[in-house]
mmCIF file of C-alpha atoms in Angstrom:
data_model
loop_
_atom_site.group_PDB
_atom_site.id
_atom_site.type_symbol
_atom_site.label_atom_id
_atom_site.label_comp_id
_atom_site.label_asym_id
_atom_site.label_seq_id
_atom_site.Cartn_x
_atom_site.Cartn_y
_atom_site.Cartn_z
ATOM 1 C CA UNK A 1 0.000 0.000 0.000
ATOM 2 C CA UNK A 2 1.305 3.352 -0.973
ATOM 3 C CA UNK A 3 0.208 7.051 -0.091
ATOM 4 C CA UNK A 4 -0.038 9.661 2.645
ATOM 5 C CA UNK A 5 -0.954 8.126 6.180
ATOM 6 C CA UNK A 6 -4.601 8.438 6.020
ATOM 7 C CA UNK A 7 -4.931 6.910 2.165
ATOM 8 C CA UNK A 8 -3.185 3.463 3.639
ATOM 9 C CA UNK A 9 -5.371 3.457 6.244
ATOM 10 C CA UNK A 10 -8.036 3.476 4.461
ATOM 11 C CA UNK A 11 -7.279 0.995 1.830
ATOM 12 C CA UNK A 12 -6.449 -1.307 5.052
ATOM 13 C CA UNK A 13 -9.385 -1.201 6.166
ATOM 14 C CA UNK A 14 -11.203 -1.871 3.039
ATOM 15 C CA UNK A 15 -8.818 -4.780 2.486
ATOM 16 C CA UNK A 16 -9.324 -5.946 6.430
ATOM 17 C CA UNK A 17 -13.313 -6.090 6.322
ATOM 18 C CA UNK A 18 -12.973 -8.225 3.080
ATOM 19 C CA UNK A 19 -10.363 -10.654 4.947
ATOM 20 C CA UNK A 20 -12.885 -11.019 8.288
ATOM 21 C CA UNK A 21 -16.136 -11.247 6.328
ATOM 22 C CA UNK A 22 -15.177 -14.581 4.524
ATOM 23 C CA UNK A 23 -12.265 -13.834 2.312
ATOM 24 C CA UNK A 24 -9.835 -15.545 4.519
ATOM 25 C CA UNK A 25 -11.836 -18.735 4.545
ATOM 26 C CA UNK A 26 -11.320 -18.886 0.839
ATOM 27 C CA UNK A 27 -7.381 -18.686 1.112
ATOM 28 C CA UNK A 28 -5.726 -22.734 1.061
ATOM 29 C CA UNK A 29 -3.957 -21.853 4.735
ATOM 30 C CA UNK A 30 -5.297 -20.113 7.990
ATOM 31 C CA UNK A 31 -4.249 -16.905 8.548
ATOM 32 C CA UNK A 32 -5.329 -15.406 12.400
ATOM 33 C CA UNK A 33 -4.560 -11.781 11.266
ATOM 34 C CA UNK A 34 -1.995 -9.295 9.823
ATOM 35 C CA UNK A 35 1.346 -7.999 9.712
ATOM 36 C CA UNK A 36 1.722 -4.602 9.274
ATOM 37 C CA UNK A 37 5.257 -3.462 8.316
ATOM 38 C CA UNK A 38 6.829 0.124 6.848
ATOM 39 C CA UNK A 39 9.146 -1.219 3.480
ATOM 40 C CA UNK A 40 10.691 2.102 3.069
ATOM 41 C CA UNK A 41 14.313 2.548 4.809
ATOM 42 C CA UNK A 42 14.056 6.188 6.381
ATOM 43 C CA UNK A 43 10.912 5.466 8.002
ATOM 44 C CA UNK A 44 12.555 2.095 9.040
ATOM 45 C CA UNK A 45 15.663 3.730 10.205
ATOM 46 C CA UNK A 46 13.427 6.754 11.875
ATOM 47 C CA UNK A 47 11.204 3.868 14.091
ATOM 48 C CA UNK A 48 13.927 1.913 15.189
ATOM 49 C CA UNK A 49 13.874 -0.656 17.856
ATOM 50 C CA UNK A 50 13.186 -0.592 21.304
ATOM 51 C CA UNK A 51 14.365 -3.727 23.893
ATOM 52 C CA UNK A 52 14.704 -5.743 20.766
ATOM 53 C CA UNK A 53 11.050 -5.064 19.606
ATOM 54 C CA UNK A 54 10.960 -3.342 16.034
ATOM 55 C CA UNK A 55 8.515 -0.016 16.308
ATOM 56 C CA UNK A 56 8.462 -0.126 11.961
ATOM 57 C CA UNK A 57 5.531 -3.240 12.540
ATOM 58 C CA UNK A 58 2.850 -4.380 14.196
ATOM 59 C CA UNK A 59 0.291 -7.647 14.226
ATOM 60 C CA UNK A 60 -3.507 -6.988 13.825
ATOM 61 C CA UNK A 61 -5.324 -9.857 14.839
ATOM 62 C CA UNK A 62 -8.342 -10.870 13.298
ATOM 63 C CA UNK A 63 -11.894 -11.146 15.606
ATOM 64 C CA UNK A 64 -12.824 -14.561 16.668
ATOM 65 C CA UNK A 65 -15.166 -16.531 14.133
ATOM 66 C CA UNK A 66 -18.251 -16.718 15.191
ATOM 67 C CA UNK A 67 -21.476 -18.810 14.773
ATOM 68 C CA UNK A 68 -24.894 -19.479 16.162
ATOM 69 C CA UNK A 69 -26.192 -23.222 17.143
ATOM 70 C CA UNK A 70 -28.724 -24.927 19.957
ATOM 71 C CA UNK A 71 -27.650 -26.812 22.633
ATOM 72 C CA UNK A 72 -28.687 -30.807 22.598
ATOM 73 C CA UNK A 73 -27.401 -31.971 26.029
ATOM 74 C CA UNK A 74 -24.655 -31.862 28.273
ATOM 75 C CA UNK A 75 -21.945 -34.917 29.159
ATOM 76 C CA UNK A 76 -19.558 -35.353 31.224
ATOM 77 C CA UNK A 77 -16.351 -36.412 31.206
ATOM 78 C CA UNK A 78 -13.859 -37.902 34.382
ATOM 79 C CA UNK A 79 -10.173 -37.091 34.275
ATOM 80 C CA UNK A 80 -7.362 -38.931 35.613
ATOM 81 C CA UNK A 81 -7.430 -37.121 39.163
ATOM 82 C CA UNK A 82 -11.031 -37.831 39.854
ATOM 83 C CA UNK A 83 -12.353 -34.302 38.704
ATOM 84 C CA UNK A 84 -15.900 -34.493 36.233
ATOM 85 C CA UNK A 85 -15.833 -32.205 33.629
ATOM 86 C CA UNK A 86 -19.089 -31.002 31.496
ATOM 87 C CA UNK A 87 -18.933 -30.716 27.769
ATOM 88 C CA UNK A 88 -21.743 -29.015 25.780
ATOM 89 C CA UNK A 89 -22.688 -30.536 23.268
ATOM 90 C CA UNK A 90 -24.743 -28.278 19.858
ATOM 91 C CA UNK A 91 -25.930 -28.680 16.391
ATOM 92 C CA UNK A 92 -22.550 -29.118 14.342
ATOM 93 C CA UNK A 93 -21.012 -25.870 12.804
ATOM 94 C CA UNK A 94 -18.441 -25.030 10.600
ATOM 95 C CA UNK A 95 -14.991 -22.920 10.596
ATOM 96 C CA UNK A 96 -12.887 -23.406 7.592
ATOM 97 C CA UNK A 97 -14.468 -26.693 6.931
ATOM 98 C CA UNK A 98 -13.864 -28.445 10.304
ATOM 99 C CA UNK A 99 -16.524 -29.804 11.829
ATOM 100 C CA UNK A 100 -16.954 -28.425 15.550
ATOM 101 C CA UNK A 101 -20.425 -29.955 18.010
ATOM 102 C CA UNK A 102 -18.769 -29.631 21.498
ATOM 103 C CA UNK A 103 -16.820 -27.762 23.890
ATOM 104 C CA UNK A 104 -15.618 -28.037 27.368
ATOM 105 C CA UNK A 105 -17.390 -25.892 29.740
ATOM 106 C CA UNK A 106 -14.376 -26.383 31.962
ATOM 107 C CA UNK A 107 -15.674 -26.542 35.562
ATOM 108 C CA UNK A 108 -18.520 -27.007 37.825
ATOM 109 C CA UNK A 109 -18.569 -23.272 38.434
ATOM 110 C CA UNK A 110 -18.998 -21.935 34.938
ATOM 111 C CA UNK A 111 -21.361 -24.851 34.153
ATOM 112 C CA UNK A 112 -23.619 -23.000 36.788
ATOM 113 C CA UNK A 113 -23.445 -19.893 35.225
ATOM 114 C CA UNK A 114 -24.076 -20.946 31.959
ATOM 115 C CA UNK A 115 -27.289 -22.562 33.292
ATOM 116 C CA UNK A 116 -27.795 -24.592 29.711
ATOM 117 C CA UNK A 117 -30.805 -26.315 28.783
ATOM 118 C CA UNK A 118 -31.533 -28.450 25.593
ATOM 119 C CA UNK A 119 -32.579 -25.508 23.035
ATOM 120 C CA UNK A 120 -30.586 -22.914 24.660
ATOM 121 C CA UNK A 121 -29.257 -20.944 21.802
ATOM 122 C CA UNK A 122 -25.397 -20.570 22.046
ATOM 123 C CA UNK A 123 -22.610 -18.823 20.247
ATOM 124 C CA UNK A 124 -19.391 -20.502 19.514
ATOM 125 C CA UNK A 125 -16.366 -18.661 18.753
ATOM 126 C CA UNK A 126 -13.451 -20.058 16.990
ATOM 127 C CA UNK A 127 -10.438 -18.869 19.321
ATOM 128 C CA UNK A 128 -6.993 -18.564 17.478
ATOM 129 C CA UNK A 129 -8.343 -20.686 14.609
ATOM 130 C CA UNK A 130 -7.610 -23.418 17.399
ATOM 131 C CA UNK A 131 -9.981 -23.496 20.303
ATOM 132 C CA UNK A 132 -13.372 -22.998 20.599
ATOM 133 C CA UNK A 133 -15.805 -21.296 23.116
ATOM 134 C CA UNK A 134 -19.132 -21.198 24.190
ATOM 135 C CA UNK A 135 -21.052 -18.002 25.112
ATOM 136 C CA UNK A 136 -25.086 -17.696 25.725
ATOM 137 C CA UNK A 137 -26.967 -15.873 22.640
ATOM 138 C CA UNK A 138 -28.239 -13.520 25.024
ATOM 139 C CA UNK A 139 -30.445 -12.000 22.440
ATOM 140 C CA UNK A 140 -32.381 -15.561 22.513
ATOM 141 C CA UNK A 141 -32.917 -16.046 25.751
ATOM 142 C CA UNK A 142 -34.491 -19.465 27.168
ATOM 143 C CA UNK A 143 -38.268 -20.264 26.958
ATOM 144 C CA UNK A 144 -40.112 -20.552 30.225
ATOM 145 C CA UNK A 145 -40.637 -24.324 29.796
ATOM 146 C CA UNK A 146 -36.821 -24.752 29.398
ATOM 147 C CA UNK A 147 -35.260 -26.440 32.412
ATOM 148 C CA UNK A 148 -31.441 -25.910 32.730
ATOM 149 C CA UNK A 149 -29.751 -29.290 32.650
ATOM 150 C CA UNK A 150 -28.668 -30.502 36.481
ATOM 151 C CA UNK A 151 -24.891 -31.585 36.694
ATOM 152 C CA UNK A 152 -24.606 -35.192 37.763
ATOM 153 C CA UNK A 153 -24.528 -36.330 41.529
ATOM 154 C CA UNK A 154 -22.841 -39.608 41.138
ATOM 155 C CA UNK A 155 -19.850 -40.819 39.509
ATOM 156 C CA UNK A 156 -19.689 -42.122 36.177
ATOM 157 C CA UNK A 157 -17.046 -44.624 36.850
ATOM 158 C CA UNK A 158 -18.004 -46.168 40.577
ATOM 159 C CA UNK A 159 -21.639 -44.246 41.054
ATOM 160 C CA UNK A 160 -19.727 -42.743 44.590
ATOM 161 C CA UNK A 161 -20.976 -39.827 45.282
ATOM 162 C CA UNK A 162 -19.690 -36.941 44.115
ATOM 163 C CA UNK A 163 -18.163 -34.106 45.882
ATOM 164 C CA UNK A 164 -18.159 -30.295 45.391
ATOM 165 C CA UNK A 165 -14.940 -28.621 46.577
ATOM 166 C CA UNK A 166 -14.495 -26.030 48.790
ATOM 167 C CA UNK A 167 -14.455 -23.161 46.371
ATOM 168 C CA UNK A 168 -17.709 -24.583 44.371
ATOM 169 C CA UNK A 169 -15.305 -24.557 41.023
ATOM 170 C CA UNK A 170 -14.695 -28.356 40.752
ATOM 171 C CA UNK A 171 -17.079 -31.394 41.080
ATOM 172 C CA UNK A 172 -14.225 -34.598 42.142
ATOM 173 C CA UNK A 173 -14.902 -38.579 42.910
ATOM 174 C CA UNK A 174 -12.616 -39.046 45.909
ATOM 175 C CA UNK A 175 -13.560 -42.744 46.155
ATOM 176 C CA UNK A 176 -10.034 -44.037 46.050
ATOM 177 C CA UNK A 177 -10.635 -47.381 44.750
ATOM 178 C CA UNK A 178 -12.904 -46.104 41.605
ATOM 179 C CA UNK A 179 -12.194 -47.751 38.575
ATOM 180 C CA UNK A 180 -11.697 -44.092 36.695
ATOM 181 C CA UNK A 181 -8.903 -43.123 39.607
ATOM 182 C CA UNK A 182 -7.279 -46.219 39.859
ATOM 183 C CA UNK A 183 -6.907 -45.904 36.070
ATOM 184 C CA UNK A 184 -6.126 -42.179 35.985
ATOM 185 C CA UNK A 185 -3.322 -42.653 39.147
ATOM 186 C CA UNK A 186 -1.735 -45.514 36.753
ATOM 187 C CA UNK A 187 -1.688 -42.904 33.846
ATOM 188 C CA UNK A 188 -0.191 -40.035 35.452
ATOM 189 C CA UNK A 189 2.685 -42.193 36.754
ATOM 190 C CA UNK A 190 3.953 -43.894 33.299
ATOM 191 C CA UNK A 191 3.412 -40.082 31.675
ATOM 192 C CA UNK A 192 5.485 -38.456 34.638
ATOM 193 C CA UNK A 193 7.724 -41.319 35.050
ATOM 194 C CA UNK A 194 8.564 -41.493 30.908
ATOM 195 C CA UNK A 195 7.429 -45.051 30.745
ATOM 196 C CA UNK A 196 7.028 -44.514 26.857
ATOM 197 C CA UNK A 197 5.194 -47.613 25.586
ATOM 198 C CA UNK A 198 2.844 -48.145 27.959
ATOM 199 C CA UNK A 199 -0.611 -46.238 26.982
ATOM 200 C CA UNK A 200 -3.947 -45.248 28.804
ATOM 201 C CA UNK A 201 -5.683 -48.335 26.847
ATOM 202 C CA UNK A 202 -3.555 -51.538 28.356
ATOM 203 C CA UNK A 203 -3.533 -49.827 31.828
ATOM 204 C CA UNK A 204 -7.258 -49.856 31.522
ATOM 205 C CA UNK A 205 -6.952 -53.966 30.388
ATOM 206 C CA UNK A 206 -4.752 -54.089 32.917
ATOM 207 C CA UNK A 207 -7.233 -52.777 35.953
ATOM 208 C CA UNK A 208 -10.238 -54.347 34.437
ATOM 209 C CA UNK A 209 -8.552 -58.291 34.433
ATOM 210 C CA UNK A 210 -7.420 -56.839 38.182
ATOM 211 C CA UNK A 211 -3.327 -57.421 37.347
ATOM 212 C CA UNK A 212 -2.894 -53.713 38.163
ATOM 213 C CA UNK A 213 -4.388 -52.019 40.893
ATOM 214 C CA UNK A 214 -1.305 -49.947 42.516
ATOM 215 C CA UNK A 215 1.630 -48.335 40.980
ATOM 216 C CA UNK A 216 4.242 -50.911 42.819
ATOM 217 C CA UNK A 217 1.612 -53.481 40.531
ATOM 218 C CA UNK A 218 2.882 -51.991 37.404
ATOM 219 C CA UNK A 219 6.746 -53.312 38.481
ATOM 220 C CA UNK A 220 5.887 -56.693 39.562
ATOM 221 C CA UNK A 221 3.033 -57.543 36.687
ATOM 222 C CA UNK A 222 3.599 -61.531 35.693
ATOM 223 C CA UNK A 223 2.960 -61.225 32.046
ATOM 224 C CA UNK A 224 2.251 -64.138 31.403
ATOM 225 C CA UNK A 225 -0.572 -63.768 33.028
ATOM 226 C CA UNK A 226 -1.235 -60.424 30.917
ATOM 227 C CA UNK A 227 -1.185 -62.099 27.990
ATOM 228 C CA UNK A 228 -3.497 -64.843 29.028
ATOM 229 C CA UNK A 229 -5.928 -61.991 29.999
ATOM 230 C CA UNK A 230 -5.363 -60.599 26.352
ATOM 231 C CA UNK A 231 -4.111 -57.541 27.640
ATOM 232 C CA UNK A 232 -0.686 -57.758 25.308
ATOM 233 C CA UNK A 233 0.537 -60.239 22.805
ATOM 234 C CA UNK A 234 4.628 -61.130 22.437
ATOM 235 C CA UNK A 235 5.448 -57.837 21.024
ATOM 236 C CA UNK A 236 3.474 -55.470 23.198
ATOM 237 C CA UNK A 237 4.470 -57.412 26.737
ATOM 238 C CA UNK A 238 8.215 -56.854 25.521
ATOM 239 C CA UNK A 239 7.587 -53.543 25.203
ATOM 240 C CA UNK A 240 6.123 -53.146 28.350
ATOM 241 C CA UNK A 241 9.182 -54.558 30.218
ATOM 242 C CA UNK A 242 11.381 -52.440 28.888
ATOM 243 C CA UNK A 243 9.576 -49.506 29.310
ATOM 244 C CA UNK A 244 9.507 -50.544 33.027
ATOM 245 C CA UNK A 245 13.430 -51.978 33.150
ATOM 246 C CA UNK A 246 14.429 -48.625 31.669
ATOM 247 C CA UNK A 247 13.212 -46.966 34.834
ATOM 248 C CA UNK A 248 13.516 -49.257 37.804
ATOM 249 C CA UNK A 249 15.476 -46.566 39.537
ATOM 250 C CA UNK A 250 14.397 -42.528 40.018
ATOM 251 C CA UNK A 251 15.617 -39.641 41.890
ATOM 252 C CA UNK A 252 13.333 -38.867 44.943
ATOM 253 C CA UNK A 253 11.708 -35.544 43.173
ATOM 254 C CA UNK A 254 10.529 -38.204 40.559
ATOM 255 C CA UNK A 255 8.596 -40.024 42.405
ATOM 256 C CA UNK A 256 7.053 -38.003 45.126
ATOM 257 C CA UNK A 257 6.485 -35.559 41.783
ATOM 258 C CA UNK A 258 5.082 -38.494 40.115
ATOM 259 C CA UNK A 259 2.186 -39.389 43.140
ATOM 260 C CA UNK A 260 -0.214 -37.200 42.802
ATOM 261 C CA UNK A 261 -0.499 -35.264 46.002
ATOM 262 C CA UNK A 262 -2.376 -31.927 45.685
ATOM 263 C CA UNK A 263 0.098 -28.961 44.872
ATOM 264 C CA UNK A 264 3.175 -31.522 44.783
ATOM 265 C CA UNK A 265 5.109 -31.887 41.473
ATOM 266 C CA UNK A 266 7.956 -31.929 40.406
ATOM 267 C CA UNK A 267 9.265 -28.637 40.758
#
């Protein structure tokens, strides 16, 4: 763009509305925004830098995408340290041709906020052409008729009860021996410990036939017996062992960082 000051910006600005009202859904890569930069020398040289950060350019972000849908239910989802998480879930839309019909609400807290029934008309915005994120279409409201959806009181995995925390922000099972925990304590050692080879899937095998129920279980597992159960077949049960042989010993940090105890890791 060439011209006195005000002529580029308006030109920009002609060329920026095209880009955000579809254009840039037409181009063969994603593009989140722009990069405005001075070509000419002298007004290069006049800018300058400051603590490393050139004052000749500047990014311009594009808005989020944006698009309407209706709400068709709420599930929810247990993690590996006993905490239930509830995911909308909407009529499908579109953002550069990716399919996109649910998002994490995140916690217990926002779910309440939200208040979402089935019908509840949403708006999901495409963050960073990565994420997306669920906001009420406050200019539909709800109907009268339209209950909001109750978050669950028992656990998916063990039916335990289920336990708000102190803060109201998360909804945890703290039954130790639920099949979900047991499963998600297993995980988090192998990924903090760098057992690479063993996944989430033959740990599950591995609970459900009842070979694995502690983390000490994982070092003295008769494979033989794991194979029987159908959990692994030659190849996988040698990789198993030496994903565990590899890292029979640890420094302390590892471990204790490895255990799970609230506000303990590693560092």
């Amino acid at each position: 763009l060439t011209g006195t000051n005000e002529e580029i910006a308006e030109e920009l600005e002609v060329y920026y509305n095209k880009l955000i009202k579809g254009e840039r859904e037409k181009r063969p890569y994603m593009i989140d925004g722009l990069v405005l930069e001075y070509l000419s020398a002298t007004k290069r040289t006049d800018l300058g830098r400051v603590n490393d950060t050139n004052k000749f350019d500047i990014a311009l972000k594009f808005p989020n995408m944006t698009a309407s849908s209706t709400i068709t239910g709420i599930e929810f989802y247990q993690g590996k340290t006993g905490r239930i998480t509830p995911v909308a879930t909407f009529e499908p839309v579109y953002f550069n041709g990716a399919k996109c019909d649910h998002v994490s609400l995140s916690n217990y807290d926002r779910f309440q906020k939200l208040a979402l029934a089935v019908g509840s008309r949403v708006i999901i915005e495409y963050h960073g052409d990565v994420l997306s994120y669920l906001i009420r279409d406050e200019s539909q409201p709800d109907s009268p008729d339209m209950e909001p959806i109750q978050f669950i009181q028992h656990c998916p995995s063990c039916q335990n009860l289920l336990t708000i925390n102190s803060t109201g922000t998360f909804v945890i099972c703290e039954n130790p021996v639920c099949p979900a925990n047991v499963v998600g304590r297993l995980v988090n050692w192998t990924e903090k410990m760098g057992l690479k080879g063993i996944n989430s899937a033959a740990l599950e095998k591995l609970a459900d036939a009842g070979l694995v129920k502690t983390i000490p279980d994982l070092y003295t597992l008769n494979l033989s017996k794991a194979k029987q159960a159908g959990v692994f077949r030659d190849k996988g049960a040698e990789v198993y062992k030496k994903a565990i042989d590899m890292k029979r010993s640890a420094y302390d940090y590892e471990v204790l960082g490895s255990l799970m105890f609230n506000s303990l890791g590693r560092g």
